[in-house]
Amino acid sequence: MKKFVVFLVIALVAGSLAWSATIGITVNAAQKLEVTVDAATWTIALDNTGTAIDVPNQGQLTVKSSKASYTVTFTSTNGGTLNNGSYTIPYKVKVDTSSWVAGVATNNLSSYTQLTSAKTIIFQLRTPIAGKTFPIGFNIEAYTDYYVDGAYTDTITISIAQS
């Protein structure tokens, strides 16, 4: 009986080796780098009284990234001025990232800044799937001369790239 039990154990071990298999698994996660804003157009009234316009929550910027290091860049078509023909109104923007201090390495728009050249926010953490949303502020400083009446426009382009 002992020989039969030993033979059975050896047969089971040998049999289990004969029936083993392996599977190699590779999962390729898609890259996600995306910026969106809540409104494609801002319409702002300027009452021509000389009073500054300060709207700290004019819009919302949402950033989504599967990367741990990426840069969001803001550029202005008119160098940070609103144009009506040859007439201009300088303006400034800011992006308040204080709600995610750990995720931001550098914010060149943490205070109101004129977009005379490209300005960047450098992030150092990937975002949750829902993304991270930050308020965009808009500012026109107080002025002493009337602006010529009419519509003044500019376009801000916001892009995202891996750092």
Coordinates of C-alpha atoms in Angstrom, one line a residue:
M1 CA 0.0 0.0 0.0
K2 CA 2.9 2.4 0.8
K3 CA 4.3 1.9 -2.7
F4 CA 1.0 2.6 -4.2
V5 CA 0.6 5.9 -2.3
V6 CA 4.1 7.0 -3.2
F7 CA 3.5 6.1 -6.8
L8 CA 0.2 8.0 -6.8
V9 CA 1.9 11.1 -5.3
I10 CA 4.7 10.9 -7.9
A11 CA 2.1 10.5 -10.7
L12 CA 0.1 13.5 -9.5
V13 CA 3.2 15.7 -9.3
A14 CA 4.4 14.5 -12.7
G15 CA 0.9 14.9 -14.1
S16 CA 0.5 18.4 -12.8
L17 CA 3.7 19.4 -14.4
A18 CA 2.6 18.0 -17.7
W19 CA -0.6 20.0 -17.6
S20 CA 0.8 23.4 -16.5
A21 CA 0.6 26.5 -18.7
T22 CA 1.6 30.2 -18.5
I23 CA 0.2 33.4 -19.9
G24 CA 2.2 36.6 -20.4
I25 CA 0.0 39.7 -20.1
T26 CA 0.8 43.1 -21.6
V27 CA -1.6 46.0 -21.2
N28 CA -1.0 49.2 -23.1
A29 CA -2.6 52.2 -21.4
A30 CA -3.6 55.0 -23.8
Q31 CA -2.0 58.5 -23.3
K32 CA -4.3 61.2 -22.1
L33 CA -3.3 64.9 -22.4
E34 CA -6.2 67.2 -22.6
V35 CA -7.2 70.8 -21.7
T36 CA -10.7 72.2 -21.9
V37 CA -12.5 75.4 -20.9
D38 CA -16.1 75.8 -19.9
A39 CA -16.8 78.5 -22.5
A40 CA -15.3 79.2 -25.8
T41 CA -16.2 82.9 -25.7
W42 CA -16.1 85.5 -22.9
T43 CA -18.3 88.6 -23.4
I44 CA -17.3 91.2 -20.9
A45 CA -18.9 94.6 -20.5
L46 CA -16.6 97.6 -20.1
D47 CA -18.7 100.6 -18.8
N48 CA -16.0 103.2 -19.6
T49 CA -16.0 104.7 -16.1
G50 CA -12.3 104.1 -15.5
T51 CA -13.0 101.4 -12.9
A52 CA -10.9 98.2 -13.0
I53 CA -12.5 95.0 -14.1
D54 CA -11.5 92.1 -11.9
V55 CA -13.3 88.8 -12.4
P56 CA -11.3 86.0 -10.5
N57 CA -13.6 83.3 -11.8
Q58 CA -14.3 84.3 -15.4
G59 CA -13.8 80.8 -16.7
Q60 CA -12.8 77.3 -15.7
L61 CA -9.8 75.4 -17.1
T62 CA -9.9 71.6 -16.8
V63 CA -6.6 69.6 -17.2
K64 CA -6.5 65.8 -17.8
S65 CA -3.2 63.9 -17.9
S66 CA -1.9 60.4 -17.7
K67 CA 1.6 61.8 -17.6
A68 CA 3.4 62.8 -14.4
S69 CA 5.2 65.7 -16.0
Y70 CA 3.4 68.1 -18.5
T71 CA 3.1 71.7 -19.4
V72 CA 0.1 73.9 -20.1
T73 CA 0.9 76.9 -22.2
F74 CA -1.2 80.1 -22.7
T75 CA -0.6 82.4 -25.7
S76 CA -2.5 85.4 -26.9
T77 CA -3.0 86.3 -30.6
N78 CA -2.5 90.0 -29.8
G79 CA 0.1 89.9 -27.1
G80 CA -2.3 90.3 -24.2
T81 CA -4.3 93.2 -25.7
L82 CA -7.9 93.4 -26.9
N83 CA -8.0 95.0 -30.3
N84 CA -10.5 97.2 -32.1
G85 CA -8.7 98.2 -35.2
S86 CA -5.7 100.3 -34.1
Y87 CA -7.2 100.8 -30.6
T88 CA -6.1 98.4 -27.8
I89 CA -7.0 97.5 -24.2
P90 CA -4.4 95.7 -22.2
Y91 CA -5.7 92.8 -20.1
K92 CA -4.3 90.2 -17.7
V93 CA -5.3 86.6 -16.8
K94 CA -4.5 84.3 -14.0
V95 CA -5.0 80.6 -13.2
D96 CA -5.6 79.7 -9.6
T97 CA -3.9 76.3 -9.0
S98 CA -3.7 76.7 -5.2
S99 CA -6.2 73.9 -4.7
W100 CA -3.6 71.4 -6.0
V101 CA -0.3 72.6 -4.6
A102 CA 1.2 69.1 -4.8
G103 CA 0.5 68.7 -8.5
V104 CA 2.0 72.0 -9.7
A105 CA 5.7 72.6 -10.0
T106 CA 5.6 76.1 -11.5
N107 CA 2.7 78.5 -12.3
N108 CA 3.6 81.5 -14.2
L109 CA 0.0 82.6 -14.1
S110 CA -0.5 82.5 -10.4
S111 CA -1.1 86.2 -10.3
Y112 CA -2.6 88.5 -13.0
T113 CA -0.2 88.5 -16.0
Q114 CA -0.4 90.0 -19.4
L115 CA 0.2 87.4 -22.1
T116 CA 2.9 89.4 -24.0
S117 CA 4.6 86.1 -24.6
A118 CA 3.7 82.5 -23.9
K119 CA 3.2 81.7 -20.2
T120 CA 3.3 78.2 -18.7
I121 CA 2.0 76.1 -15.9
I122 CA 4.2 73.1 -15.2
F123 CA 2.5 70.1 -13.6
Q124 CA 4.2 67.3 -11.8
L125 CA 1.4 64.8 -11.0
R126 CA -1.0 62.9 -13.2
T127 CA -4.7 63.9 -12.7
P128 CA -7.7 61.8 -11.6
I129 CA -9.9 60.6 -14.5
A130 CA -12.2 63.5 -14.0
G131 CA -9.3 65.9 -14.3
K132 CA -8.4 68.9 -12.2
T133 CA -10.3 72.2 -12.7
F134 CA -9.0 75.6 -12.0
P135 CA -10.6 79.1 -12.1
I136 CA -9.3 81.5 -14.8
G137 CA -9.3 85.1 -13.7
F138 CA -9.6 88.2 -16.0
N139 CA -8.5 91.7 -15.3
I140 CA -8.4 95.1 -16.9
E141 CA -6.6 97.7 -14.7
A142 CA -8.2 101.0 -13.8
Y143 CA -7.8 103.6 -16.6
T144 CA -8.0 107.4 -16.8
D145 CA -8.8 107.9 -20.5
Y146 CA -11.9 106.6 -22.2
Y147 CA -11.6 103.7 -24.6
V148 CA -13.0 104.2 -28.0
D149 CA -16.4 102.5 -28.0
G150 CA -16.8 99.3 -30.0
A151 CA -16.0 95.6 -29.8
Y152 CA -12.4 94.7 -28.7
T153 CA -11.2 91.1 -29.3
D154 CA -8.4 88.7 -28.7
T155 CA -7.9 84.9 -28.8
I156 CA -6.2 83.0 -26.1
T157 CA -4.8 79.6 -27.1
I158 CA -4.3 77.0 -24.4
S159 CA -2.2 73.9 -25.2
I160 CA -0.8 70.9 -23.3
A161 CA 2.3 68.9 -23.9
Q162 CA 4.4 66.3 -22.1
S163 CA 7.4 68.0 -20.3

